[in-house]
Amino acid sequence: MSGQRKSLLSGGIAKQALKDSLMKLNPAVMMKNPVMFVVEVGTFVVLLMVLFPSYFHTGERIGFNLTVFLILLFTVLFANFAEALAEGRGKAQADTLKKSKKEMTANKIVGGEVKVVSSAELRKGDVVIVSQGEMIPGDGEVVEGLASVDESAITGESAPVIKEAGGDFSSVTGGTRVVSDQINVMINSDPGESFLDRMISLVEGAARQKTPNEIALNTLLTTLTLIFLIVVVTLAPIAKHFGISLDIPVLISLLVCLIPTTIGGLLSAIGIAGMDRVTQFNVLAMSGKAVEASGDINTIILDKTGTITFGNRMASQFIPVGGADYTETSYWAAVSSVKDETPEGRSVLELVKKQSMEVHPGAAAAGEFIEFRAETRMSGIDLADGRHVRKGAVDAVKRWVLAQGGSIPADLDVESDKIASEGGTPLAIAVDNRIYGLIHLKDTVKPGMKERFDQLRQMGIKTIMCTGDNPLTAATIAREAGVDDFIAESKPEDKIAVIRREQAEGKLVAMTGDGTNDAPALAQADVGLAMNSGTAAAKEAANMVDLDSDPTKIIEVVAIGKQLLMTRGALTTFSIANDVAKYFAIIPAMFMAAIPEMNVLNVMNLGSPLSAILSALIFNAVIIPLLIPLAMKGVAYKPISSSRLLSRNLLIFGLGGVIAPFIGIKLIDLAVHLWI
Amino acid sequence: MDILQICIVIFVLLLLVKPVGTYVYHIFSNEPNRTDRIFGGVERFLYRIIGLKQRGSMNWKKYALSMIATNIVLVAVSYILLRTMGALPGNPSGIGNMEASLSFNTVISFMTNTNLQHYSGESGMSYFGQMIVITMMMFTSAASGLAIAIAFMRGITRRGEGLGNFFEDFIKAHVRLFLPLAFIVTLLLVGLKVPQTLEPMRAVQTLGGGMQQIPLGPVASLESIKHLGTNGGGFFGVNSAHPFENPSPLTNVIEILSMWTISASLPYTFGRFARNKKQGWMISSVMMTLFVAFLCLTYFSEKAGNPLINQLGINSSGGSMEGKEVRFGIAQSALFTTVTTAATTGSVNNMHDTLTPLGGLAPLAEMMLNVVFGGKGVGFVNMIMYAILGVFICGLMVGRTPEFLGRKIEAREMKLIAVAILMHPFIILAPTAISFMTHLGTDAFSNPSYHSLSQSIYEFTSSAANNGSGFEGLADNTVFWNVSTGLVMLLGRYISIIALLAVAGSLAVKQKVAETPGTFRTDNKLFAGILTGTVLLIGALTFLPVLVLGPVAEFLTLN
């Protein structure tokens, strides 16, 4: 899906954004952004002076005024363009989604008979039959049957998934296609409220509300705008007293340079782009607030199975018993597994390979594979030379060996108990009447998890692992994975209890879940990420849904949230820091005519007062489009401690924000001064 | 020698910060401590007299309302006393009633801890007025300000306990802090030859043979609280430049330390409340850094002297001594000027109008920022406001929504801070601009050039920051100046106090956020840098254009 989206970006989005940025000039729309609204009003005032020079007695400055007007207009347009571009990416995605939301027919069951109706007529509680090749007409639960469903329209994942009645895989989404078999679906959403509808309005930005932090930041930006408005308005009468007349376009230029137009113009684009990054990541956030909250997370609760570990047991060690040597034990373990296609069997061969030992398939090639059966609880191979090799549950193998008149090595029970106490599963290996040793099977932590948890710890985020295992097993995995804490033998209520406990300490908690019994905890968590494969109840309770159903993504979501907040802070700092240089450009320029000594303050040695003002104004305008890529992509985020992160960003955006405009304005002035 | 004098005073101040800060913390922590035995009885007696039976903690609204109501009562009583002063006892020199607009200006001026004086003490105020109105208000306004600062500290550091009881804080501030300290400082000053008498003016024959009226009065007692309470209103018109108010370099140092110590100790008190002393020291260090920068600006500008006088060939190697007392010299004058505008006291030991342009810029800038130590509590509260702003802007850069002392800074706090931060430039710049637009304003200027901007903006800045020092040279006892500065003082004091108490009230009820390695730390050097940057970028940039057109233009054209 992401590939599809990128190609869309290079296509019509930019063109559409250009058009939208003109549409957004409508004052009623601009009002929502007070900083840019002030710029627009200023633009309009200068425009009047250009159009009616005789009325305002501005005839002799018409060239300058026209230039100021154009720069101001572009400042507003640039800001609009940034917002339109961010919105455009969402819209393009919404369009593809809308295509899958075409009107379709549904086979509704009415009193035992099938009736063909339009999908728009379906209401909560209706039951429909969906057969192979048909679209599922609305969100619902499978109430009968089993089918594989292609959900690529929503998830972008082309491999079909199995949906069946009952259990955690019963929920289906409207707009997806049944590729095999037939299911009965009970619809659980009314038209306009389906998952697809919500998704469309989310990515379109129609349901976008300002997040709490955005509202607070907007208050600050509006305040700064008002302060500088006071500064500029009061400056005119004071200057007049000293015989310095300041033209209105000059005052407007000063005002526009001082108010935080950079962040004011990019603020909503940053927010939209942040949401969009989450969406591109195939996670659907129900609100911007949820993305913001994910940046604040202190604690992440993760399920062990499937998230931290692979969830299937893998051979990790061979333990010889009864005087057998290690090579022998691993040899027979390998032989027993040569034809074994189960994950356990394959993992035995992998372990042998890892220990760079030879496996002789020749010995087993001619043998006959004995499949695992519930009654025997063993599998193995009958070799061509008549020897029988078996591996399986320790007690089953013991019985098999005894039955053949063999004896049980004295250390077998000790070793197998040791494996069990470490949370592993022991498998015994026997050849005819002799037990050679044990295979230690254990749940394996996914590679890279430990490093990720270390990173999280540096970011100040604690990880808690939830597992149904006994405390011993849980402790082993927890130590191996490097999580900070774990809950063993956890029941769904335990998760809620942990979330409440952490929240009472003032922490924000994130968790993932998919089952119906996870729903209350998902709702209680500050950030709840539900798996798309999960039940409708889980998805309803969560404030984010992962379309790929990959629970480890919660870690990346936290990073995206942090990145969003950092980008906002970085550009605000940059914008405010820019004022220093702009002052040094404009203030001497304003007063130089009356007080030639003011040239001392002209530290950039700008060509002339007029070119100084225009250069500052041009810098102020062009910095917006120059920063659009940064606003869209976000500030690079590295998982390091907060103080290092802060020093780094302060250096780049704070100090950089002070220095960059000095250089930028000087360079622009070199060009502008050629004309005036 | 000059530098050494200054360093010694700063060193003594630094020694005092910890003990005084700790003492203030114990007064208001409301936990039992040793001082209860000394003062508890007096306090209980006072509580009984005023009928304060329930001394429960108040929410921010009740606290603010109690403080304002108390101040209104004091203003009303004082206004009546000033208007009828001529007929009241304690008037040996036969001074008349005060005019209405001047009385309005004076009561507001003293109630708001500003002490802008459009009257002259010798000729316009009876001994009764000096003691019952002026000295009384010097105590009560200082106690009100300190109570607010303490309530603010409680709000941002303690959770869900309310902000304290205003009346209890108000009485404790008097009984345990201002009265005992004022008593000690008065005795010190009397010992150093400051008059303390109820005798009328004395007529003496001068060496030249003429007769001169020498004004006297209860000077030492007023002088002590004038500085301890960062009030600044002088007994005499020329304030602490008068030899009876401030006879020697030693009294000068005592007065400097009196006005400076409590303000400088409040960050430490805050550190105790926050149970994080580093947090307090961080704020102290920012205040001290800014202070030293401004002190250097004033000192070296004054030391360099006036280029016009230097050109005349007059030996001015001692620096610009115009308007300064010979017994203080450049160092003690520069230090006094920088401290009095930092701590927003407003007493003066030299004429600020005759400071060199950049030497005069420093006190002006300190009052514009109003965070470099600041008056009783106000400077501290304003500094925290900038800290919250700094946290809000830079806190995002660690990838978390902003939090200060474990509390989230959200839209409500930003709105309240917006009110406070907007009010300050508005009440300085708007009336200054108005003063330049009408003859009512421009007629008062005694200087045609850029200096007149300094005169006007100084008057309003001094009012807004509740400093009260006058640039002088401004004919300001007119209805226009009396009323406009009166309103500016009122708005400057109460609007920001109410807004910031509301911030404290809102933070006090918030769920505390856990501290983790990912938390934005506000008690280290990095944050001290951020705070300084925020003060300079947001506070100073606002006033840069007028400063350029006033003192800077004057400086540039002078050379």
Coordinates of N, CA and C in Angstrom, one line a residue, chain B residues 224-361:
Chain B
S224 N 13.5 51.2 56.9 CA 13.7 49.8 56.9 C 12.7 49.0 56.1
I225 N 11.4 49.3 56.4 CA 10.4 48.5 55.6 C 10.4 48.9 54.2
K226 N 10.7 50.1 53.9 CA 10.8 50.6 52.5 C 11.7 49.6 51.7
H227 N 12.8 49.2 52.3 CA 13.6 48.3 51.5 C 13.3 46.8 51.7
L228 N 13.0 46.5 53.0 CA 12.7 45.0 53.3 C 11.5 44.6 52.4
G229 N 10.5 45.5 52.3 CA 9.3 45.2 51.6 C 9.4 45.5 50.1
T230 N 10.6 45.8 49.6 CA 10.8 46.3 48.2 C 9.8 47.3 47.8
N231 N 9.5 48.2 48.7 CA 8.5 49.3 48.4 C 9.2 50.4 47.7
G232 N 10.1 51.2 48.3 CA 10.9 52.2 47.6 C 10.4 53.6 47.8
G233 N 9.2 53.8 48.4 CA 8.8 55.2 48.5 C 9.6 55.9 49.6
G234 N 10.2 57.0 49.3 CA 11.1 57.7 50.2 C 10.3 58.5 51.2
F235 N 11.0 58.8 52.3 CA 10.4 59.7 53.3 C 10.6 61.1 52.7
F236 N 11.7 61.3 52.0 CA 11.9 62.6 51.4 C 11.8 62.4 49.9
G237 N 11.7 63.6 49.2 CA 11.5 63.5 47.7 C 12.6 62.9 47.0
V238 N 13.9 63.1 47.5 CA 15.0 62.6 46.7 C 15.4 61.2 47.2
N239 N 14.5 60.6 48.0 CA 14.6 59.2 48.4 C 16.0 58.9 49.0
S240 N 16.5 57.8 48.7 CA 17.7 57.3 49.4 C 19.0 58.1 49.0
A241 N 18.8 59.1 48.2 CA 20.0 60.0 47.9 C 20.1 61.0 49.1
H242 N 19.0 61.2 49.8 CA 19.0 62.1 50.9 C 19.9 61.7 52.1
P243 N 20.7 62.6 52.6 CA 21.7 62.1 53.7 C 21.0 61.6 54.9
F244 N 19.7 62.0 55.2 CA 19.0 61.5 56.4 C 18.5 60.1 56.1
E245 N 18.2 59.8 54.9 CA 17.7 58.4 54.6 C 18.8 57.4 54.4
N246 N 19.9 57.9 53.9 CA 21.0 57.0 53.5 C 22.3 57.7 53.7
P247 N 22.8 57.9 55.0 CA 23.9 58.8 55.3 C 25.2 58.3 54.8
S248 N 25.5 57.0 54.7 CA 26.9 56.6 54.5 C 26.9 55.3 53.6
P249 N 28.1 55.0 53.0 CA 28.2 53.8 52.2 C 27.7 52.5 53.0
L250 N 27.9 52.5 54.3 CA 27.5 51.4 55.1 C 25.9 51.2 55.1
T251 N 25.2 52.4 55.4 CA 23.8 52.3 55.3 C 23.3 51.9 53.9
N252 N 24.1 52.4 52.9 CA 23.8 52.0 51.5 C 23.8 50.5 51.3
V253 N 24.8 49.9 51.8 CA 24.9 48.4 51.7 C 23.8 47.8 52.5
I254 N 23.5 48.3 53.7 CA 22.4 47.7 54.5 C 21.1 47.8 53.7
E255 N 20.9 48.9 53.1 CA 19.6 49.1 52.3 C 19.6 48.2 51.1
I256 N 20.7 48.1 50.4 CA 20.8 47.2 49.2 C 20.5 45.7 49.7
L257 N 21.1 45.3 50.7 CA 20.9 43.9 51.2 C 19.5 43.7 51.7
S258 N 18.9 44.8 52.3 CA 17.5 44.7 52.9 C 16.5 44.4 51.7
M259 N 16.7 45.1 50.6 CA 15.7 44.9 49.6 C 16.0 43.7 48.7
W260 N 17.2 43.2 48.8 CA 17.6 42.2 47.8 C 17.4 40.8 48.4
T261 N 17.7 40.7 49.7 CA 17.8 39.3 50.3 C 16.6 38.5 50.2
I262 N 15.4 39.0 50.6 CA 14.2 38.2 50.6 C 13.9 37.7 49.2
S263 N 13.9 38.7 48.2 CA 13.6 38.3 46.8 C 14.6 37.3 46.3
A264 N 15.8 37.4 46.7 CA 16.8 36.5 46.1 C 16.7 35.1 46.8
S265 N 16.1 35.1 48.0 CA 16.0 33.8 48.7 C 14.8 33.0 48.3
L266 N 13.8 33.7 47.7 CA 12.6 33.0 47.4 C 12.8 31.8 46.5
P267 N 13.7 31.8 45.5 CA 14.0 30.6 44.7 C 14.4 29.5 45.6
Y268 N 15.2 29.8 46.6 CA 15.6 28.7 47.5 C 14.4 28.1 48.3
T269 N 13.6 29.1 48.7 CA 12.4 28.6 49.4 C 11.6 27.7 48.5
F270 N 11.5 28.1 47.2 CA 10.8 27.3 46.3 C 11.4 25.9 46.1
G271 N 12.7 25.9 46.1 CA 13.4 24.6 46.0 C 13.0 23.7 47.2
R272 N 12.9 24.3 48.4 CA 12.4 23.5 49.5 C 11.0 23.0 49.3
F273 N 10.1 23.9 48.8 CA 8.7 23.5 48.6 C 8.7 22.4 47.6
A274 N 9.5 22.5 46.5 CA 9.5 21.5 45.4 C 10.3 20.2 45.8
R275 N 10.8 20.2 47.0 CA 11.7 19.1 47.5 C 12.8 18.8 46.5
N276 N 13.3 19.9 45.9 CA 14.3 19.7 44.9 C 15.1 21.0 44.9
K277 N 16.2 21.1 45.7 CA 16.9 22.4 45.9 C 17.5 22.8 44.6
K278 N 17.9 21.8 43.7 CA 18.5 22.2 42.5 C 17.6 23.0 41.6
Q279 N 16.3 22.7 41.7 CA 15.3 23.5 41.0 C 15.4 24.9 41.4
G280 N 15.5 25.2 42.7 CA 15.6 26.5 43.2 C 16.9 27.2 42.8
W281 N 18.0 26.5 42.9 CA 19.3 27.1 42.5 C 19.3 27.4 41.0
M282 N 18.6 26.6 40.2 CA 18.6 26.8 38.8 C 18.0 28.2 38.5
I283 N 16.8 28.5 39.2 CA 16.2 29.8 39.0 C 17.1 30.9 39.5
S284 N 17.7 30.7 40.7 CA 18.6 31.7 41.3 C 19.7 32.0 40.3
S285 N 20.2 31.0 39.6 CA 21.4 31.2 38.8 C 21.0 32.1 37.5
V286 N 19.8 31.8 37.0 CA 19.3 32.6 35.9 C 19.1 34.1 36.3
M287 N 18.5 34.3 37.5 CA 18.3 35.6 37.9 C 19.7 36.3 38.1
M288 N 20.6 35.6 38.7 CA 21.9 36.2 39.0 C 22.7 36.5 37.7
T289 N 22.6 35.6 36.7 CA 23.3 35.9 35.5 C 22.8 37.1 34.8
L290 N 21.4 37.2 34.7 CA 20.9 38.4 34.1 C 21.2 39.7 34.9
F291 N 21.2 39.5 36.2 CA 21.5 40.7 37.1 C 23.0 41.2 36.8
V292 N 23.9 40.2 36.8 CA 25.3 40.6 36.6 C 25.5 41.3 35.3
A293 N 24.8 40.8 34.2 CA 24.9 41.4 32.9 C 24.4 42.8 33.0
F294 N 23.3 43.1 33.6 CA 22.8 44.4 33.7 C 23.6 45.3 34.5
L295 N 24.1 44.8 35.6 CA 25.0 45.5 36.5 C 26.3 46.0 35.7
C296 N 26.8 45.1 35.0 CA 28.0 45.5 34.2 C 27.7 46.6 33.2
L297 N 26.5 46.5 32.6 CA 26.2 47.5 31.6 C 26.1 48.8 32.2
T298 N 25.4 48.9 33.4 CA 25.3 50.2 34.1 C 26.7 50.7 34.6
Y299 N 27.4 49.8 35.2 CA 28.6 50.2 35.9 C 29.6 50.7 34.8
F300 N 29.8 49.9 33.7 CA 30.8 50.3 32.8 C 30.4 51.6 32.0
S301 N 29.1 51.7 31.7 CA 28.6 52.9 31.0 C 28.8 54.1 31.9
E302 N 28.5 54.0 33.2 CA 28.7 55.2 34.0 C 30.2 55.5 34.2
K303 N 31.0 54.4 34.3 CA 32.4 54.6 34.5 C 33.0 55.3 33.3
A304 N 32.5 55.0 32.1 CA 33.0 55.6 30.8 C 32.7 57.1 30.8
G305 N 31.7 57.5 31.5 CA 31.3 58.9 31.5 C 30.6 59.4 30.3
N306 N 30.3 60.7 30.3 CA 29.5 61.3 29.2 C 30.5 61.8 28.1
P307 N 30.4 61.3 26.9 CA 31.4 61.7 25.9 C 31.3 63.2 25.6
L308 N 30.2 63.9 25.8 CA 30.1 65.3 25.5 C 30.9 66.1 26.6
I309 N 30.9 65.6 27.8 CA 31.6 66.3 28.9 C 33.1 66.0 28.7
N310 N 33.4 64.7 28.3 CA 34.8 64.4 28.0 C 35.4 65.2 26.9
Q311 N 34.6 65.5 25.9 CA 35.1 66.4 24.8 C 35.4 67.8 25.3
L312 N 34.7 68.3 26.3 CA 35.0 69.6 26.8 C 36.3 69.7 27.5
G313 N 37.0 68.6 27.6 CA 38.3 68.6 28.3 C 38.2 68.6 29.8
I314 N 37.0 68.4 30.3 CA 36.8 68.3 31.8 C 37.3 66.9 32.2
N315 N 38.0 66.8 33.3 CA 38.5 65.5 33.7 C 37.4 64.7 34.3
S316 N 37.0 63.7 33.6 CA 35.9 62.9 34.1 C 36.4 61.5 34.2
S317 N 37.6 61.3 34.7 CA 38.2 60.0 34.8 C 37.4 59.2 35.9
G318 N 36.7 59.9 36.8 CA 35.9 59.2 37.8 C 34.6 58.6 37.2
G319 N 34.3 58.9 36.0 CA 33.0 58.5 35.4 C 32.0 59.6 35.5
S320 N 30.8 59.3 35.0 CA 29.7 60.3 35.0 C 29.2 60.5 36.4
M321 N 29.5 61.6 37.0 CA 29.1 61.8 38.4 C 27.8 62.7 38.5
E322 N 27.3 63.1 37.3 CA 26.2 63.9 37.3 C 25.0 63.2 38.0
G323 N 24.4 63.8 39.0 CA 23.2 63.2 39.6 C 23.6 62.1 40.6
K324 N 24.8 62.0 40.9 CA 25.2 60.9 41.9 C 25.8 61.6 43.1
E325 N 25.7 60.9 44.2 CA 26.2 61.3 45.5 C 27.7 61.0 45.6
V326 N 28.5 62.0 46.0 CA 29.9 61.7 46.1 C 30.2 60.6 47.1
R327 N 29.4 60.6 48.2 CA 29.7 59.5 49.2 C 29.5 58.1 48.7
F328 N 28.7 57.9 47.6 CA 28.5 56.6 47.1 C 29.4 56.3 45.9
G329 N 29.7 57.3 45.1 CA 30.6 57.0 43.9 C 29.9 56.2 42.9
I330 N 30.6 55.8 41.8 CA 30.0 55.1 40.7 C 29.6 53.7 41.2
A331 N 30.4 53.0 41.9 CA 30.1 51.6 42.2 C 28.9 51.4 43.0
Q332 N 28.8 52.2 44.1 CA 27.6 52.0 45.0 C 26.4 52.6 44.4
S333 N 26.5 53.5 43.5 CA 25.4 54.0 42.8 C 24.9 53.0 41.7
A334 N 25.8 52.5 41.0 CA 25.4 51.5 39.9 C 24.8 50.3 40.6
L335 N 25.4 49.9 41.7 CA 24.9 48.7 42.3 C 23.5 48.9 42.9
F336 N 23.3 50.1 43.5 CA 22.0 50.4 44.1 C 20.9 50.5 43.0
T337 N 21.3 51.1 41.9 CA 20.4 51.3 40.7 C 20.0 49.9 40.2
T338 N 20.9 49.1 40.0 CA 20.6 47.8 39.4 C 19.8 46.9 40.4
V339 N 20.1 47.0 41.7 CA 19.3 46.2 42.6 C 17.9 46.8 42.8
T340 N 17.8 48.1 42.9 CA 16.5 48.6 43.1 C 15.5 48.4 42.0
T341 N 16.0 48.3 40.7 CA 15.1 48.0 39.6 C 15.0 46.5 39.4
A342 N 16.0 45.7 39.9 CA 15.9 44.3 39.8 C 14.8 43.8 40.8
A343 N 15.0 44.2 42.0 CA 14.1 43.8 43.1 C 12.8 44.6 43.0
T344 N 12.7 45.4 42.0 CA 11.5 46.4 41.8 C 11.2 47.1 43.1
T345 N 12.2 47.6 43.8 CA 12.0 48.4 45.0 C 11.6 49.8 44.6
G346 N 12.5 50.4 43.9 CA 12.2 51.7 43.4 C 12.7 52.8 44.2
S347 N 13.5 52.5 45.3 CA 14.1 53.6 45.9 C 15.3 53.9 45.1
V348 N 15.8 55.2 45.2 CA 17.0 55.6 44.4 C 18.0 56.3 45.2
N349 N 19.3 56.0 45.0 CA 20.3 56.8 45.7 C 21.0 57.7 44.7
N350 N 20.5 57.8 43.5 CA 21.1 58.7 42.5 C 20.0 59.0 41.5
M351 N 20.2 60.0 40.7 CA 19.1 60.5 39.8 C 19.2 59.6 38.5
H352 N 18.2 58.8 38.3 CA 18.2 57.9 37.1 C 18.1 58.6 35.8
D353 N 17.5 59.8 35.9 CA 17.4 60.6 34.7 C 18.8 61.0 34.1
T354 N 19.8 61.1 35.0 CA 21.1 61.6 34.5 C 22.0 60.5 34.3
L355 N 21.6 59.2 34.4 CA 22.4 58.1 34.0 C 22.8 58.2 32.5
T356 N 23.9 57.7 32.1 CA 24.2 57.7 30.7 C 23.2 56.9 30.0
P357 N 23.1 57.0 28.7 CA 22.0 56.3 28.0 C 21.9 54.8 28.2
L358 N 23.1 54.2 28.1 CA 23.1 52.7 28.3 C 23.0 52.4 29.7
G359 N 23.6 53.2 30.6 CA 23.5 53.0 32.0 C 22.0 53.1 32.5
G360 N 21.2 53.9 31.8 CA 19.8 54.0 32.1 C 19.0 52.9 31.5
L361 N 19.6 52.3 30.4 CA 18.9 51.2 29.7 C 18.8 49.9 30.6

